[in-house]
Amino acid sequence: GRHWVGGHRLPFQVAVIVLGDGAVGGLVLVVSIRGNQHAGHHSQAAERCGTVVCAIVKNGQVFIAHVGDSRAYILKNGNITQLTTDHSMVQDLLDRGKITSEQALHHPNKNIITRAVGVDKNIDIDFDETELDDESTLLLCTDGLSNYVSNDEILELTSDGKHYAFADRLVNKANENGGGDNITAVVISK
């Protein structure tokens, strides 16, 4: 199995933990810890909240848990599929038909999340499951990547099959595109 981690640290805290036994098995955890940017409010409680996406890969199955706006994607045969749904104000507006997908990309409240780790004792966690076959690549990332690199750019940067280079390429592209948030990418392939 192959695991690649790339990232760039800005004035935010990011932790990437990869635990495994080799052959595409184990646990990958991406935690983005950031202060609450809502209306300029900043507090000690806000500093402790963050987003999480984690994946357990076992026998070709991927089990994903997430809270917030860190994401999981499957890249396969020139297609990208987002496996997670953001827990954000903008996603809620999109789901209710109040804004379009295009408006969501540039919405001024894009950074306001509706679920986070560290806010309440009880966390409502979303779980997803999918397969990871020989043609699939799993991408876990923080919103610093997904907000600055389009799906088309992700596909372009990952089309050559050089999995070991994907994470660094994606992080570099996010920085080139403005990189205004923490940027972390984890790429897993069989």
Coordinates of C-alpha atoms in Angstrom, one line a residue:
G1 CA 0.0 0.0 0.0
R2 CA 1.1 3.6 -0.5
H3 CA 0.3 6.6 1.6
W4 CA 1.4 10.1 0.7
V5 CA 1.0 13.2 2.9
G6 CA 1.6 16.8 1.8
G7 CA 0.9 20.0 3.6
H8 CA 1.9 23.5 4.3
R9 CA 1.5 25.1 7.6
L10 CA 0.1 28.6 7.8
P11 CA -0.8 30.5 11.0
F12 CA -3.3 27.7 11.9
Q13 CA -2.7 24.3 13.5
V14 CA -3.0 21.2 11.5
A15 CA -2.4 17.6 12.5
V16 CA -2.1 14.7 10.1
I17 CA -1.8 11.3 11.7
V18 CA -1.3 8.2 9.6
L19 CA -1.5 4.9 11.5
G20 CA -1.2 1.7 9.6
D21 CA 0.3 -1.7 9.2
G22 CA 1.5 -1.3 5.6
A23 CA -0.7 -2.8 2.9
V24 CA -3.5 -0.2 2.6
G25 CA -4.8 -0.7 6.1
G26 CA -5.0 1.3 9.1
L27 CA -6.2 4.8 10.0
V28 CA -5.7 8.1 8.4
L29 CA -6.8 11.2 10.3
V30 CA -6.7 14.8 9.1
V31 CA -7.6 17.3 11.7
S32 CA -7.9 21.0 10.9
I33 CA -7.9 23.1 14.1
R34 CA -8.7 26.8 13.4
G35 CA -10.1 29.7 15.2
N36 CA -13.7 30.7 14.6
Q37 CA -13.8 33.4 11.9
H38 CA -17.5 34.2 12.3
A39 CA -18.0 38.0 12.3
G40 CA -14.4 38.5 13.6
H41 CA -15.3 36.8 16.9
H42 CA -12.3 35.1 18.5
S43 CA -12.3 33.3 21.9
Q44 CA -10.5 30.5 23.7
A45 CA -13.5 28.2 22.9
A46 CA -13.2 29.1 19.2
E47 CA -9.5 28.2 19.2
R48 CA -10.4 24.6 20.3
C49 CA -12.9 23.9 17.5
G50 CA -12.0 22.3 14.3
T51 CA -12.9 20.0 11.5
V52 CA -12.0 16.3 11.0
V53 CA -12.1 13.8 8.2
C54 CA -10.7 10.3 8.9
A55 CA -10.6 7.1 6.9
I56 CA -10.0 3.5 7.8
V57 CA -9.0 1.4 4.8
K58 CA -9.3 -2.3 5.2
N59 CA -9.5 -5.1 2.6
G60 CA -10.4 -2.6 -0.2
Q61 CA -13.2 -0.9 1.9
V62 CA -12.9 2.7 3.0
F63 CA -14.8 3.8 6.1
I64 CA -15.0 7.6 6.5
A65 CA -16.1 9.7 9.4
H66 CA -16.2 13.5 9.2
V67 CA -17.3 16.7 11.0
G68 CA -17.1 20.2 9.5
D69 CA -15.8 21.0 6.0
S70 CA -12.7 18.8 5.6
R71 CA -13.5 16.5 2.7
A72 CA -13.0 13.0 1.3
Y73 CA -12.9 12.3 -2.5
I74 CA -12.5 9.3 -4.7
L75 CA -10.6 9.9 -7.9
K76 CA -11.2 7.2 -10.5
N77 CA -11.0 6.9 -14.3
G78 CA -10.8 10.7 -14.8
N79 CA -13.7 11.4 -12.4
I80 CA -13.9 12.9 -9.0
T81 CA -16.6 12.0 -6.4
Q82 CA -17.0 14.0 -3.2
L83 CA -17.8 11.4 -0.5
T84 CA -18.5 13.9 2.3
T85 CA -21.0 16.7 2.6
D86 CA -19.8 19.9 4.2
H87 CA -21.3 20.9 7.5
S88 CA -21.4 24.6 6.7
M89 CA -23.9 27.5 6.4
V90 CA -23.2 27.6 2.6
Q91 CA -24.0 23.9 2.2
D92 CA -27.2 24.4 4.1
L93 CA -28.2 27.2 1.8
L94 CA -27.3 25.1 -1.2
D95 CA -29.3 22.1 0.0
R96 CA -32.4 24.3 0.6
G97 CA -32.1 25.8 -2.9
K98 CA -31.4 29.3 -1.7
I99 CA -28.2 29.6 -3.7
T100 CA -26.6 28.0 -6.7
S101 CA -23.5 25.9 -6.9
E102 CA -21.7 28.8 -8.6
Q103 CA -22.8 31.2 -5.8
A104 CA -21.6 28.7 -3.2
L105 CA -18.1 28.8 -4.6
H106 CA -17.7 32.5 -3.7
H107 CA -20.1 33.0 -0.9
P108 CA -18.9 35.4 1.8
N109 CA -19.9 33.1 4.6
K110 CA -18.2 30.0 3.2
N111 CA -16.0 29.7 6.3
I112 CA -18.8 29.3 8.8
I113 CA -19.2 25.7 9.8
T114 CA -22.3 24.3 11.5
R115 CA -20.6 21.3 13.1
A116 CA -17.1 21.2 14.7
V117 CA -15.0 19.2 17.1
G118 CA -14.6 20.9 20.4
V119 CA -17.8 23.0 20.5
D120 CA -20.1 20.6 22.3
K121 CA -19.6 17.3 24.3
N122 CA -21.7 15.4 21.8
I123 CA -20.7 15.6 18.1
D124 CA -23.0 14.5 15.3
I125 CA -20.6 12.6 13.0
D126 CA -21.3 11.6 9.4
F127 CA -20.2 8.2 8.3
D128 CA -19.7 7.0 4.7
E129 CA -18.4 3.8 3.1
T130 CA -17.0 3.1 -0.3
E131 CA -14.6 0.7 -2.1
L132 CA -10.9 1.4 -2.9
D133 CA -10.0 -0.7 -5.9
D134 CA -6.8 -0.7 -8.0
E135 CA -8.1 2.1 -10.1
S136 CA -9.2 4.4 -7.3
T137 CA -7.4 7.0 -5.2
L138 CA -8.7 8.4 -2.0
L139 CA -8.0 12.1 -1.2
L140 CA -8.6 13.5 2.2
C141 CA -8.2 17.2 2.5
T142 CA -8.9 20.3 4.5
D143 CA -10.9 23.2 3.1
G144 CA -7.7 25.0 2.4
L145 CA -7.4 22.7 -0.5
S146 CA -11.0 22.4 -1.6
N147 CA -11.6 26.1 -1.4
Y148 CA -8.6 26.9 -3.6
V149 CA -8.3 24.0 -6.1
S150 CA -11.2 23.2 -8.4
N151 CA -12.3 19.7 -9.1
D152 CA -11.0 20.1 -12.7
E153 CA -7.6 21.2 -11.3
I154 CA -7.5 18.2 -8.9
L155 CA -8.2 15.8 -11.8
E156 CA -5.6 17.5 -14.0
L157 CA -2.9 17.3 -11.3
T158 CA -3.6 13.7 -10.5
S159 CA -4.1 12.3 -14.0
D160 CA -0.6 10.8 -14.6
G161 CA -0.8 8.1 -12.0
K162 CA 2.2 9.3 -10.0
H163 CA 0.4 9.0 -6.6
Y164 CA 3.5 9.8 -4.6
A165 CA 3.4 13.4 -6.1
F166 CA -0.3 14.1 -5.8
A167 CA -0.4 15.6 -2.3
D168 CA 2.5 18.0 -2.9
R169 CA 1.1 19.1 -6.3
L170 CA -2.3 19.8 -4.8
V171 CA -0.9 21.8 -1.9
N172 CA 1.3 23.7 -4.2
K173 CA -1.6 24.5 -6.5
A174 CA -3.7 25.7 -3.6
N175 CA -0.9 28.0 -2.6
E176 CA -0.5 29.3 -6.1
N177 CA -4.3 30.0 -6.2
G178 CA -4.2 32.1 -3.0
G179 CA -3.9 29.6 -0.2
G180 CA -5.6 31.7 2.5
D181 CA -6.2 28.8 4.9
N182 CA -4.4 25.8 6.2
I183 CA -3.8 23.3 3.4
T184 CA -3.5 19.6 4.0
A185 CA -3.9 16.7 1.6
V186 CA -3.5 12.9 2.2
V187 CA -3.6 10.6 -0.8
I188 CA -4.1 6.8 -0.5
S189 CA -3.9 4.4 -3.3
K190 CA -3.7 0.6 -3.6

